[in-house]
């Protein structure tokens, strides 16, 4: 009986040891991976203080789109940071407006030859003297200041990730390009063609726009258009002989009401009339009027459909004496949902799981330079910059608790994609 009991005990011990060994082998955090990830996350945590140190002087420089002096100062600082991590620097002047496109390149030695593009921008939406009125500060676990999150924090986060890669001697990629443009907040009119050209040369585009307060990345964005019409009428004295005039304002109002229902909710197409300009003086029948609508589409064919509808409907006039010209200006193309981006989302979420965090995903009606990269077929993931809120407002902030996780996420994502 005693020997039988001992045999049972020995069997239990053997089975227990076997289970422990199998669990170690199958664990995603085996000794090699865990050591590497722990080291990487420690570096990301250590980088947070340097991130904030580099960020403060950038935020304290006004660099609203079109403000050459401020944008140049920001560009010069950023270029020096990039040179210190061994990047080769090329600059090209924006084709319209002011500022330079900075193209920083780091050559790798990876057998896969995967090329990775980082995108960020040096301009903000804020006017001159805003930085003096609201300088960089840290309060209640938040870093605040004009452009702190959109997109100066994105620039510095990219630099810190590249710095870590250099420190750990990771070069298992074809090349990494970091493109920073000076006019994103005005549709990247002077840099969009360059963005598309460079995106075509890369396998992946990682956009360092801010992540939402709920810590999400963005997997699709709508395209943007400015649609509307211009009305030509005839001026006359509003009191003495109004019958001799042709009221462009009335015709514009009529056309606006006719076109107000051109949105298509089933396709997520929105049409919102936002600008109405007519008349110069109260005692003159207005001879011109201009109306503009903000158009957002998730399918490019909707741009075509709206242009046809605007043209067709405008032929139904209230006042035959008027002339109407339809305006259809297309800005950023749609960054539609796609399988390439979905695959990047899954990779990013798996990386966040390594540090016991959940990464959300969302779409947005707002456009970024990621729209241009996705439009040329490059696998694109957006909102990989710092987490925060209050974009384009006096309450703009970065969540300090999410700086290190986002540095880790970007660094590890580059590593996984490069390999």
mmCIF file of C-alpha atoms in Angstrom:
data_model
loop_
_atom_site.group_PDB
_atom_site.id
_atom_site.type_symbol
_atom_site.label_atom_id
_atom_site.label_comp_id
_atom_site.label_asym_id
_atom_site.label_seq_id
_atom_site.Cartn_x
_atom_site.Cartn_y
_atom_site.Cartn_z
ATOM 1 C CA UNK A 1 0.000 0.000 0.000
ATOM 2 C CA UNK A 2 2.822 2.353 0.919
ATOM 3 C CA UNK A 3 4.693 1.711 -2.333
ATOM 4 C CA UNK A 4 1.478 2.278 -4.273
ATOM 5 C CA UNK A 5 0.960 5.622 -2.541
ATOM 6 C CA UNK A 6 4.573 6.649 -3.263
ATOM 7 C CA UNK A 7 4.081 5.782 -6.923
ATOM 8 C CA UNK A 8 1.013 8.023 -7.104
ATOM 9 C CA UNK A 9 2.929 10.879 -5.480
ATOM 10 C CA UNK A 10 5.814 10.452 -7.921
ATOM 11 C CA UNK A 11 3.387 10.459 -10.845
ATOM 12 C CA UNK A 12 1.783 13.673 -9.612
ATOM 13 C CA UNK A 13 5.211 15.299 -9.261
ATOM 14 C CA UNK A 14 6.229 14.239 -12.770
ATOM 15 C CA UNK A 15 2.977 15.525 -14.288
ATOM 16 C CA UNK A 16 3.331 18.847 -12.446
ATOM 17 C CA UNK A 17 6.884 19.325 -13.705
ATOM 18 C CA UNK A 18 5.767 18.464 -17.241
ATOM 19 C CA UNK A 19 2.944 20.995 -17.126
ATOM 20 C CA UNK A 20 5.326 23.714 -15.916
ATOM 21 C CA UNK A 21 7.827 22.941 -18.686
ATOM 22 C CA UNK A 22 5.132 22.925 -21.382
ATOM 23 C CA UNK A 23 3.649 26.223 -20.139
ATOM 24 C CA UNK A 24 7.076 27.861 -20.273
ATOM 25 C CA UNK A 25 7.681 26.614 -23.814
ATOM 26 C CA UNK A 26 4.290 27.723 -25.071
ATOM 27 C CA UNK A 27 4.228 31.055 -23.267
ATOM 28 C CA UNK A 28 4.387 34.110 -25.596
ATOM 29 C CA UNK A 29 6.637 35.652 -22.970
ATOM 30 C CA UNK A 30 9.400 33.038 -23.144
ATOM 31 C CA UNK A 31 12.799 33.989 -21.743
ATOM 32 C CA UNK A 32 14.169 35.479 -24.996
ATOM 33 C CA UNK A 33 11.107 37.537 -25.951
ATOM 34 C CA UNK A 34 10.392 38.722 -22.413
ATOM 35 C CA UNK A 35 13.958 39.950 -21.915
ATOM 36 C CA UNK A 36 13.916 41.837 -25.189
ATOM 37 C CA UNK A 37 10.479 43.400 -24.558
ATOM 38 C CA UNK A 38 11.334 44.366 -20.998
ATOM 39 C CA UNK A 39 14.505 46.079 -22.201
ATOM 40 C CA UNK A 40 12.596 47.916 -24.907
ATOM 41 C CA UNK A 41 9.882 49.100 -22.554
ATOM 42 C CA UNK A 42 12.464 50.285 -20.028
ATOM 43 C CA UNK A 43 14.046 52.356 -22.779
ATOM 44 C CA UNK A 44 10.625 53.753 -23.719
ATOM 45 C CA UNK A 45 10.042 54.742 -20.097
ATOM 46 C CA UNK A 46 13.474 56.336 -19.881
ATOM 47 C CA UNK A 47 12.772 58.241 -23.105
ATOM 48 C CA UNK A 48 9.758 60.023 -21.608
ATOM 49 C CA UNK A 49 11.800 62.693 -19.813
ATOM 50 C CA UNK A 50 13.820 63.344 -22.984
ATOM 51 C CA UNK A 51 10.570 63.481 -24.977
ATOM 52 C CA UNK A 52 9.245 66.267 -22.747
ATOM 53 C CA UNK A 53 12.587 68.071 -22.744
ATOM 54 C CA UNK A 54 12.652 68.164 -26.544
ATOM 55 C CA UNK A 55 8.950 68.996 -26.821
ATOM 56 C CA UNK A 56 8.892 72.144 -24.669
ATOM 57 C CA UNK A 57 10.981 74.426 -26.933
ATOM 58 C CA UNK A 58 9.027 73.322 -30.017
ATOM 59 C CA UNK A 59 5.681 74.110 -28.402
ATOM 60 C CA UNK A 60 6.982 77.522 -27.315
ATOM 61 C CA UNK A 61 7.564 78.515 -30.951
ATOM 62 C CA UNK A 62 4.594 79.771 -32.969
ATOM 63 C CA UNK A 63 4.443 77.794 -36.211
ATOM 64 C CA UNK A 64 0.995 78.332 -37.646
ATOM 65 C CA UNK A 65 0.655 77.357 -41.293
ATOM 66 C CA UNK A 66 2.177 80.132 -43.399
ATOM 67 C CA UNK A 67 4.228 81.725 -40.586
ATOM 68 C CA UNK A 68 7.673 81.348 -42.135
ATOM 69 C CA UNK A 69 9.798 82.547 -39.215
ATOM 70 C CA UNK A 70 8.311 80.129 -36.689
ATOM 71 C CA UNK A 71 8.136 77.142 -39.012
ATOM 72 C CA UNK A 72 11.795 77.628 -39.972
ATOM 73 C CA UNK A 73 12.827 77.672 -36.295
ATOM 74 C CA UNK A 74 10.937 74.445 -35.620
ATOM 75 C CA UNK A 75 12.404 72.812 -38.723
ATOM 76 C CA UNK A 76 15.961 73.752 -37.739
ATOM 77 C CA UNK A 77 15.578 72.222 -34.268
ATOM 78 C CA UNK A 78 14.021 69.048 -35.637
ATOM 79 C CA UNK A 79 16.757 68.641 -38.257
ATOM 80 C CA UNK A 80 19.445 68.804 -35.553
ATOM 81 C CA UNK A 81 17.666 66.130 -33.486
ATOM 82 C CA UNK A 82 17.459 63.883 -36.543
ATOM 83 C CA UNK A 83 21.128 64.375 -37.405
ATOM 84 C CA UNK A 84 22.098 63.286 -33.888
ATOM 85 C CA UNK A 85 20.521 59.871 -34.453
ATOM 86 C CA UNK A 86 22.383 59.407 -37.706
ATOM 87 C CA UNK A 87 19.659 60.271 -40.208
ATOM 88 C CA UNK A 88 20.568 61.584 -43.652
ATOM 89 C CA UNK A 89 18.692 64.851 -44.194
ATOM 90 C CA UNK A 90 17.196 66.209 -47.394
ATOM 91 C CA UNK A 91 14.930 69.243 -47.565
ATOM 92 C CA UNK A 92 12.699 70.512 -50.345
ATOM 93 C CA UNK A 93 10.730 73.737 -50.378
ATOM 94 C CA UNK A 94 6.963 73.361 -50.294
ATOM 95 C CA UNK A 95 5.572 74.008 -53.787
ATOM 96 C CA UNK A 96 3.102 76.537 -52.375
ATOM 97 C CA UNK A 97 3.156 78.547 -49.173
ATOM 98 C CA UNK A 98 6.175 78.587 -46.874
ATOM 99 C CA UNK A 99 8.388 76.038 -45.178
ATOM 100 C CA UNK A 100 10.384 72.966 -46.095
ATOM 101 C CA UNK A 101 9.606 69.300 -46.366
ATOM 102 C CA UNK A 102 12.142 67.439 -44.238
ATOM 103 C CA UNK A 103 13.024 63.946 -45.454
ATOM 104 C CA UNK A 104 15.178 62.068 -42.929
ATOM 105 C CA UNK A 105 16.446 58.648 -44.032
ATOM 106 C CA UNK A 106 18.026 55.827 -42.063
ATOM 107 C CA UNK A 107 19.370 52.928 -44.111
ATOM 108 C CA UNK A 108 19.020 49.424 -42.713
ATOM 109 C CA UNK A 109 20.613 46.084 -43.521
ATOM 110 C CA UNK A 110 17.556 43.857 -43.277
ATOM 111 C CA UNK A 111 17.222 40.925 -45.653
ATOM 112 C CA UNK A 112 13.491 41.615 -46.019
ATOM 113 C CA UNK A 113 14.239 45.100 -47.434
ATOM 114 C CA UNK A 114 10.972 46.396 -45.959
ATOM 115 C CA UNK A 115 10.764 50.193 -46.190
ATOM 116 C CA UNK A 116 8.876 52.124 -43.527
ATOM 117 C CA UNK A 117 7.648 55.733 -43.791
ATOM 118 C CA UNK A 118 6.868 57.942 -40.782
ATOM 119 C CA UNK A 119 4.694 61.015 -41.365
ATOM 120 C CA UNK A 120 4.328 64.138 -39.203
ATOM 121 C CA UNK A 121 4.011 67.921 -39.682
ATOM 122 C CA UNK A 122 5.646 71.038 -38.260
ATOM 123 C CA UNK A 123 2.761 73.500 -38.671
ATOM 124 C CA UNK A 124 -0.128 74.189 -36.282
ATOM 125 C CA UNK A 125 -3.485 75.980 -36.516
ATOM 126 C CA UNK A 126 -2.538 78.699 -34.037
ATOM 127 C CA UNK A 127 -1.803 82.348 -34.809
ATOM 128 C CA UNK A 128 1.305 84.306 -33.832
ATOM 129 C CA UNK A 129 1.825 85.124 -30.120
ATOM 130 C CA UNK A 130 -0.262 82.136 -28.996
ATOM 131 C CA UNK A 131 2.827 80.411 -27.598
ATOM 132 C CA UNK A 132 3.626 83.453 -25.447
ATOM 133 C CA UNK A 133 0.045 83.529 -24.181
ATOM 134 C CA UNK A 134 -0.125 79.787 -23.485
ATOM 135 C CA UNK A 135 3.428 78.407 -23.158
ATOM 136 C CA UNK A 136 4.220 74.748 -22.557
ATOM 137 C CA UNK A 137 3.330 73.511 -19.097
ATOM 138 C CA UNK A 138 2.684 70.283 -17.228
ATOM 139 C CA UNK A 139 -0.322 70.137 -14.922
ATOM 140 C CA UNK A 140 -2.485 67.325 -13.544
ATOM 141 C CA UNK A 141 -0.731 64.614 -15.531
ATOM 142 C CA UNK A 142 -1.005 66.505 -18.819
ATOM 143 C CA UNK A 143 1.425 68.376 -21.042
ATOM 144 C CA UNK A 144 -0.277 71.436 -22.503
ATOM 145 C CA UNK A 145 0.430 74.132 -25.079
ATOM 146 C CA UNK A 146 -0.378 75.096 -28.683
ATOM 147 C CA UNK A 147 0.448 72.204 -31.007
ATOM 148 C CA UNK A 148 1.697 70.024 -28.155
ATOM 149 C CA UNK A 149 -0.265 67.065 -29.482
ATOM 150 C CA UNK A 150 -0.933 68.121 -33.077
ATOM 151 C CA UNK A 151 1.688 67.546 -34.167
ATOM 152 C CA UNK A 152 4.843 68.537 -32.328
ATOM 153 C CA UNK A 153 4.397 65.629 -29.958
ATOM 154 C CA UNK A 154 4.153 63.340 -32.979
ATOM 155 C CA UNK A 155 7.475 64.623 -34.334
ATOM 156 C CA UNK A 156 9.301 64.061 -31.046
ATOM 157 C CA UNK A 157 7.720 60.660 -30.490
ATOM 158 C CA UNK A 158 9.062 59.567 -33.874
ATOM 159 C CA UNK A 159 12.521 60.881 -33.019
ATOM 160 C CA UNK A 160 12.579 59.040 -29.685
ATOM 161 C CA UNK A 161 11.546 55.776 -31.333
ATOM 162 C CA UNK A 162 14.336 56.094 -33.903
ATOM 163 C CA UNK A 163 16.785 56.950 -31.143
ATOM 164 C CA UNK A 164 15.920 53.732 -29.307
ATOM 165 C CA UNK A 165 16.411 51.698 -32.475
ATOM 166 C CA UNK A 166 19.878 53.187 -32.786
ATOM 167 C CA UNK A 167 20.694 52.462 -29.130
ATOM 168 C CA UNK A 168 19.796 48.777 -29.478
ATOM 169 C CA UNK A 169 21.541 48.552 -32.875
ATOM 170 C CA UNK A 170 18.377 47.440 -34.629
ATOM 171 C CA UNK A 171 18.779 47.767 -38.409
ATOM 172 C CA UNK A 172 16.702 44.851 -39.679
ATOM 173 C CA UNK A 173 14.812 46.867 -42.307
ATOM 174 C CA UNK A 174 15.395 48.252 -45.786
ATOM 175 C CA UNK A 175 15.137 51.914 -44.879
ATOM 176 C CA UNK A 176 13.140 54.192 -42.626
ATOM 177 C CA UNK A 177 12.100 57.589 -43.974
ATOM 178 C CA UNK A 178 10.681 60.315 -41.744
ATOM 179 C CA UNK A 179 8.821 62.963 -43.764
ATOM 180 C CA UNK A 180 7.822 66.120 -41.895
ATOM 181 C CA UNK A 181 5.874 68.703 -43.905
ATOM 182 C CA UNK A 182 5.018 72.359 -43.148
ATOM 183 C CA UNK A 183 1.430 72.682 -44.371
ATOM 184 C CA UNK A 184 -0.681 69.737 -43.188
ATOM 185 C CA UNK A 185 -3.195 71.982 -41.449
ATOM 186 C CA UNK A 186 -4.085 73.567 -44.802
ATOM 187 C CA UNK A 187 -4.437 70.316 -46.744
ATOM 188 C CA UNK A 188 -0.716 69.842 -47.519
ATOM 189 C CA UNK A 189 -1.155 71.690 -50.806
ATOM 190 C CA UNK A 190 2.583 72.283 -51.151
ATOM 191 C CA UNK A 191 3.627 68.784 -50.100
ATOM 192 C CA UNK A 192 0.888 66.350 -51.118
ATOM 193 C CA UNK A 193 2.569 65.274 -54.348
ATOM 194 C CA UNK A 194 5.840 64.627 -52.522
ATOM 195 C CA UNK A 195 4.018 62.605 -49.868
ATOM 196 C CA UNK A 196 2.407 60.419 -52.520
ATOM 197 C CA UNK A 197 5.677 60.033 -54.411
ATOM 198 C CA UNK A 198 7.614 58.942 -51.326
ATOM 199 C CA UNK A 199 4.791 56.750 -49.997
ATOM 200 C CA UNK A 200 4.957 54.714 -53.222
ATOM 201 C CA UNK A 201 8.570 53.843 -52.359
ATOM 202 C CA UNK A 202 7.604 52.343 -48.989
ATOM 203 C CA UNK A 203 5.821 49.213 -47.841
ATOM 204 C CA UNK A 204 4.273 50.846 -44.789
ATOM 205 C CA UNK A 205 3.255 54.365 -43.734
ATOM 206 C CA UNK A 206 2.912 55.088 -40.005
ATOM 207 C CA UNK A 207 1.202 58.414 -39.372
ATOM 208 C CA UNK A 208 2.190 60.187 -36.147
ATOM 209 C CA UNK A 209 -1.000 62.157 -35.680
ATOM 210 C CA UNK A 210 -2.401 62.070 -32.144
ATOM 211 C CA UNK A 211 -4.347 59.174 -30.677
ATOM 212 C CA UNK A 212 -7.750 59.949 -29.150
ATOM 213 C CA UNK A 213 -8.201 60.270 -25.353
ATOM 214 C CA UNK A 214 -9.478 56.673 -25.331
ATOM 215 C CA UNK A 215 -6.091 55.514 -26.692
ATOM 216 C CA UNK A 216 -7.124 54.492 -30.188
ATOM 217 C CA UNK A 217 -5.478 54.314 -33.592
ATOM 218 C CA UNK A 218 -7.298 55.322 -36.773
ATOM 219 C CA UNK A 219 -7.935 52.770 -39.517
ATOM 220 C CA UNK A 220 -9.870 54.941 -41.991
ATOM 221 C CA UNK A 221 -10.480 58.589 -42.735
ATOM 222 C CA UNK A 222 -12.870 60.402 -45.039
ATOM 223 C CA UNK A 223 -11.809 62.354 -48.091
ATOM 224 C CA UNK A 224 -12.415 66.109 -48.043
ATOM 225 C CA UNK A 225 -13.849 68.454 -50.649
ATOM 226 C CA UNK A 226 -14.944 72.082 -50.885
ATOM 227 C CA UNK A 227 -18.072 72.178 -53.038
ATOM 228 C CA UNK A 228 -20.401 75.060 -53.722
ATOM 229 C CA UNK A 229 -21.313 77.679 -56.293
ATOM 230 C CA UNK A 230 -20.889 81.296 -57.301
ATOM 231 C CA UNK A 231 -23.869 83.404 -58.394
ATOM 232 C CA UNK A 232 -23.683 86.426 -60.689
ATOM 233 C CA UNK A 233 -26.583 88.864 -60.676
ATOM 234 C CA UNK A 234 -26.988 92.617 -61.230
ATOM 235 C CA UNK A 235 -26.644 95.473 -58.761
ATOM 236 C CA UNK A 236 -29.276 98.184 -58.316
ATOM 237 C CA UNK A 237 -30.373 100.710 -55.704
ATOM 238 C CA UNK A 238 -32.394 98.752 -53.135
ATOM 239 C CA UNK A 239 -34.713 101.679 -52.392
ATOM 240 C CA UNK A 240 -35.043 103.683 -55.614
ATOM 241 C CA UNK A 241 -35.126 100.992 -58.332
ATOM 242 C CA UNK A 242 -34.765 97.443 -56.987
ATOM 243 C CA UNK A 243 -36.659 96.078 -60.001
ATOM 244 C CA UNK A 244 -33.647 96.881 -62.181
ATOM 245 C CA UNK A 245 -31.467 94.536 -60.170
ATOM 246 C CA UNK A 246 -31.017 90.750 -60.141
ATOM 247 C CA UNK A 247 -30.597 89.524 -56.566
ATOM 248 C CA UNK A 248 -27.695 87.069 -56.348
ATOM 249 C CA UNK A 249 -28.334 86.560 -52.619
ATOM 250 C CA UNK A 250 -31.868 85.263 -53.180
ATOM 251 C CA UNK A 251 -30.683 82.875 -55.880
ATOM 252 C CA UNK A 252 -27.886 81.616 -53.640
ATOM 253 C CA UNK A 253 -30.363 80.983 -50.816
ATOM 254 C CA UNK A 254 -32.643 79.112 -53.206
ATOM 255 C CA UNK A 255 -29.791 76.933 -54.458
ATOM 256 C CA UNK A 256 -28.575 76.208 -50.943
ATOM 257 C CA UNK A 257 -31.998 74.964 -49.877
ATOM 258 C CA UNK A 258 -32.232 72.815 -53.014
ATOM 259 C CA UNK A 259 -28.893 71.161 -52.297
ATOM 260 C CA UNK A 260 -29.095 70.739 -48.545
ATOM 261 C CA UNK A 261 -30.090 67.068 -48.765
ATOM 262 C CA UNK A 262 -27.327 65.790 -51.045
ATOM 263 C CA UNK A 263 -25.631 63.818 -48.262
ATOM 264 C CA UNK A 264 -25.827 60.020 -48.323
ATOM 265 C CA UNK A 265 -25.783 58.555 -44.779
ATOM 266 C CA UNK A 266 -25.644 54.977 -46.080
ATOM 267 C CA UNK A 267 -22.272 55.753 -47.677
ATOM 268 C CA UNK A 268 -21.191 58.055 -44.810
ATOM 269 C CA UNK A 269 -21.163 61.027 -47.208
ATOM 270 C CA UNK A 270 -21.802 64.379 -45.526
ATOM 271 C CA UNK A 271 -22.550 67.769 -47.107
ATOM 272 C CA UNK A 272 -22.632 70.722 -44.718
ATOM 273 C CA UNK A 273 -23.024 74.291 -45.993
ATOM 274 C CA UNK A 274 -20.667 76.440 -43.963
ATOM 275 C CA UNK A 275 -19.944 79.713 -45.819
ATOM 276 C CA UNK A 276 -22.415 82.183 -47.361
ATOM 277 C CA UNK A 277 -21.137 85.494 -48.727
ATOM 278 C CA UNK A 278 -23.235 88.129 -50.479
ATOM 279 C CA UNK A 279 -23.660 91.895 -50.655
ATOM 280 C CA UNK A 280 -21.502 94.862 -49.759
ATOM 281 C CA UNK A 281 -23.997 97.450 -48.490
ATOM 282 C CA UNK A 282 -27.504 97.296 -47.116
ATOM 283 C CA UNK A 283 -28.937 99.640 -49.783
ATOM 284 C CA UNK A 284 -27.606 97.740 -52.829
ATOM 285 C CA UNK A 285 -29.153 94.669 -54.462
ATOM 286 C CA UNK A 286 -26.237 92.189 -54.309
ATOM 287 C CA UNK A 287 -24.802 91.283 -57.687
ATOM 288 C CA UNK A 288 -22.616 88.416 -56.445
ATOM 289 C CA UNK A 289 -22.912 85.612 -53.935
ATOM 290 C CA UNK A 290 -20.725 82.695 -52.987
ATOM 291 C CA UNK A 291 -21.717 79.580 -51.062
ATOM 292 C CA UNK A 292 -19.406 76.808 -49.873
ATOM 293 C CA UNK A 293 -20.079 73.378 -48.391
ATOM 294 C CA UNK A 294 -17.749 71.081 -46.485
ATOM 295 C CA UNK A 295 -17.945 67.664 -48.168
ATOM 296 C CA UNK A 296 -16.677 64.412 -46.622
ATOM 297 C CA UNK A 297 -16.734 61.065 -48.451
ATOM 298 C CA UNK A 298 -15.531 57.553 -47.694
ATOM 299 C CA UNK A 299 -15.870 56.430 -51.321
ATOM 300 C CA UNK A 300 -14.114 58.404 -54.065
ATOM 301 C CA UNK A 301 -17.047 57.893 -56.486
ATOM 302 C CA UNK A 302 -19.138 60.084 -54.206
ATOM 303 C CA UNK A 303 -17.043 63.083 -55.260
ATOM 304 C CA UNK A 304 -18.161 62.446 -58.842
ATOM 305 C CA UNK A 305 -21.776 61.929 -57.853
ATOM 306 C CA UNK A 306 -21.891 65.185 -55.890
ATOM 307 C CA UNK A 307 -20.373 67.190 -58.730
ATOM 308 C CA UNK A 308 -23.038 65.859 -61.095
ATOM 309 C CA UNK A 309 -25.821 66.582 -58.612
ATOM 310 C CA UNK A 310 -24.611 70.122 -57.868
ATOM 311 C CA UNK A 311 -24.483 70.862 -61.608
ATOM 312 C CA UNK A 312 -27.891 69.354 -62.364
ATOM 313 C CA UNK A 313 -29.735 70.981 -59.462
ATOM 314 C CA UNK A 314 -28.183 74.417 -60.106
ATOM 315 C CA UNK A 315 -30.011 74.560 -63.453
ATOM 316 C CA UNK A 316 -33.309 74.944 -61.576
ATOM 317 C CA UNK A 317 -33.159 78.677 -60.898
ATOM 318 C CA UNK A 318 -35.372 80.953 -58.877
ATOM 319 C CA UNK A 319 -34.231 83.977 -60.896
ATOM 320 C CA UNK A 320 -33.510 83.340 -64.611
ATOM 321 C CA UNK A 321 -31.461 86.556 -64.747
ATOM 322 C CA UNK A 322 -28.683 85.011 -62.658
ATOM 323 C CA UNK A 323 -25.664 83.010 -63.785
ATOM 324 C CA UNK A 324 -24.416 80.100 -61.664
ATOM 325 C CA UNK A 325 -20.978 78.503 -61.626
ATOM 326 C CA UNK A 326 -20.552 75.259 -59.666
ATOM 327 C CA UNK A 327 -17.281 74.878 -57.755
ATOM 328 C CA UNK A 328 -16.000 71.374 -56.913
ATOM 329 C CA UNK A 329 -12.569 71.330 -55.297
ATOM 330 C CA UNK A 330 -11.242 67.983 -54.082
ATOM 331 C CA UNK A 331 -8.758 67.944 -51.240
ATOM 332 C CA UNK A 332 -7.543 64.828 -49.479
ATOM 333 C CA UNK A 333 -8.695 61.555 -51.070
ATOM 334 C CA UNK A 334 -10.548 58.998 -48.943
ATOM 335 C CA UNK A 335 -8.523 56.606 -46.793
ATOM 336 C CA UNK A 336 -11.105 53.823 -46.974
ATOM 337 C CA UNK A 337 -11.245 50.689 -44.791
ATOM 338 C CA UNK A 338 -8.930 48.026 -46.235
ATOM 339 C CA UNK A 339 -7.309 44.696 -45.381
ATOM 340 C CA UNK A 340 -3.734 46.067 -45.314
ATOM 341 C CA UNK A 341 -4.606 48.545 -42.588
ATOM 342 C CA UNK A 342 -6.624 45.923 -40.698
ATOM 343 C CA UNK A 343 -3.506 43.740 -40.570
ATOM 344 C CA UNK A 344 -1.483 46.663 -39.156
ATOM 345 C CA UNK A 345 -4.158 47.269 -36.523
ATOM 346 C CA UNK A 346 -3.876 43.652 -35.349
ATOM 347 C CA UNK A 347 -0.086 43.929 -35.121
ATOM 348 C CA UNK A 348 -0.342 47.140 -33.122
ATOM 349 C CA UNK A 349 -2.948 45.691 -30.763
ATOM 350 C CA UNK A 350 -0.794 42.612 -30.153
ATOM 351 C CA UNK A 351 2.154 44.847 -29.266
ATOM 352 C CA UNK A 352 0.060 46.806 -26.785
ATOM 353 C CA UNK A 353 -1.038 43.524 -25.210
ATOM 354 C CA UNK A 354 2.633 42.844 -24.443
ATOM 355 C CA UNK A 355 2.511 45.710 -21.933
ATOM 356 C CA UNK A 356 -0.969 44.748 -20.694
ATOM 357 C CA UNK A 357 -2.788 47.587 -22.466
ATOM 358 C CA UNK A 358 -5.713 47.567 -24.874
ATOM 359 C CA UNK A 359 -5.438 49.563 -28.079
ATOM 360 C CA UNK A 360 -8.711 50.771 -29.556
ATOM 361 C CA UNK A 361 -9.441 51.489 -33.202
ATOM 362 C CA UNK A 362 -11.738 54.005 -34.880
ATOM 363 C CA UNK A 363 -12.466 55.845 -38.104
ATOM 364 C CA UNK A 364 -12.623 59.602 -38.539
ATOM 365 C CA UNK A 365 -14.250 62.246 -40.685
ATOM 366 C CA UNK A 366 -11.090 64.329 -40.387
ATOM 367 C CA UNK A 367 -8.289 63.899 -42.919
ATOM 368 C CA UNK A 368 -4.505 63.732 -42.527
ATOM 369 C CA UNK A 369 -1.501 63.015 -44.715
ATOM 370 C CA UNK A 370 -2.291 59.358 -44.162
ATOM 371 C CA UNK A 371 -5.027 59.842 -46.753
ATOM 372 C CA UNK A 372 -2.393 60.493 -49.427
ATOM 373 C CA UNK A 373 -0.253 57.508 -48.423
ATOM 374 C CA UNK A 374 -3.224 55.136 -48.404
ATOM 375 C CA UNK A 375 -4.474 56.495 -51.737
ATOM 376 C CA UNK A 376 -1.336 55.259 -53.551
ATOM 377 C CA UNK A 377 -1.696 51.752 -52.097
ATOM 378 C CA UNK A 378 0.799 51.905 -49.235
ATOM 379 C CA UNK A 379 -0.295 49.977 -46.122
ATOM 380 C CA UNK A 380 -1.134 52.833 -43.738
ATOM 381 C CA UNK A 381 -1.981 53.154 -40.050
ATOM 382 C CA UNK A 382 -2.850 56.525 -38.527
ATOM 383 C CA UNK A 383 -2.938 58.116 -35.052
ATOM 384 C CA UNK A 384 0.252 56.475 -33.779
ATOM 385 C CA UNK A 385 1.387 59.692 -32.092
ATOM 386 C CA UNK A 386 0.855 60.734 -28.466
ATOM 387 C CA UNK A 387 -2.499 60.196 -26.762
ATOM 388 C CA UNK A 388 -4.417 63.325 -25.886
ATOM 389 C CA UNK A 389 -7.342 65.604 -26.601
ATOM 390 C CA UNK A 390 -8.516 69.148 -27.275
ATOM 391 C CA UNK A 391 -6.980 69.389 -30.739
ATOM 392 C CA UNK A 392 -7.076 72.865 -32.342
ATOM 393 C CA UNK A 393 -8.186 74.454 -29.070
ATOM 394 C CA UNK A 394 -6.766 76.145 -25.991
ATOM 395 C CA UNK A 395 -7.276 72.920 -24.013
ATOM 396 C CA UNK A 396 -5.000 70.767 -26.220
ATOM 397 C CA UNK A 397 -3.019 68.257 -24.150
ATOM 398 C CA UNK A 398 -0.957 65.056 -24.094
ATOM 399 C CA UNK A 399 -1.667 62.334 -21.525
ATOM 400 C CA UNK A 400 1.648 61.780 -19.712
ATOM 401 C CA UNK A 401 0.726 58.222 -18.700
ATOM 402 C CA UNK A 402 0.555 57.156 -22.331
ATOM 403 C CA UNK A 403 3.832 58.638 -23.586
ATOM 404 C CA UNK A 404 6.019 55.631 -22.777
ATOM 405 C CA UNK A 405 3.462 53.095 -24.065
ATOM 406 C CA UNK A 406 3.171 54.972 -27.363
ATOM 407 C CA UNK A 407 6.964 55.179 -27.748
ATOM 408 C CA UNK A 408 7.112 51.431 -27.128
ATOM 409 C CA UNK A 409 4.278 50.788 -29.587
ATOM 410 C CA UNK A 410 5.896 52.737 -32.429
ATOM 411 C CA UNK A 411 9.375 51.323 -31.805
ATOM 412 C CA UNK A 412 8.202 47.722 -31.609
ATOM 413 C CA UNK A 413 5.902 48.121 -34.607
ATOM 414 C CA UNK A 414 8.823 49.375 -36.710
ATOM 415 C CA UNK A 415 10.864 46.382 -35.559
ATOM 416 C CA UNK A 416 8.160 43.865 -36.371
ATOM 417 C CA UNK A 417 7.417 45.377 -39.775
ATOM 418 C CA UNK A 418 11.074 45.690 -40.679
ATOM 419 C CA UNK A 419 11.746 42.051 -39.859
#
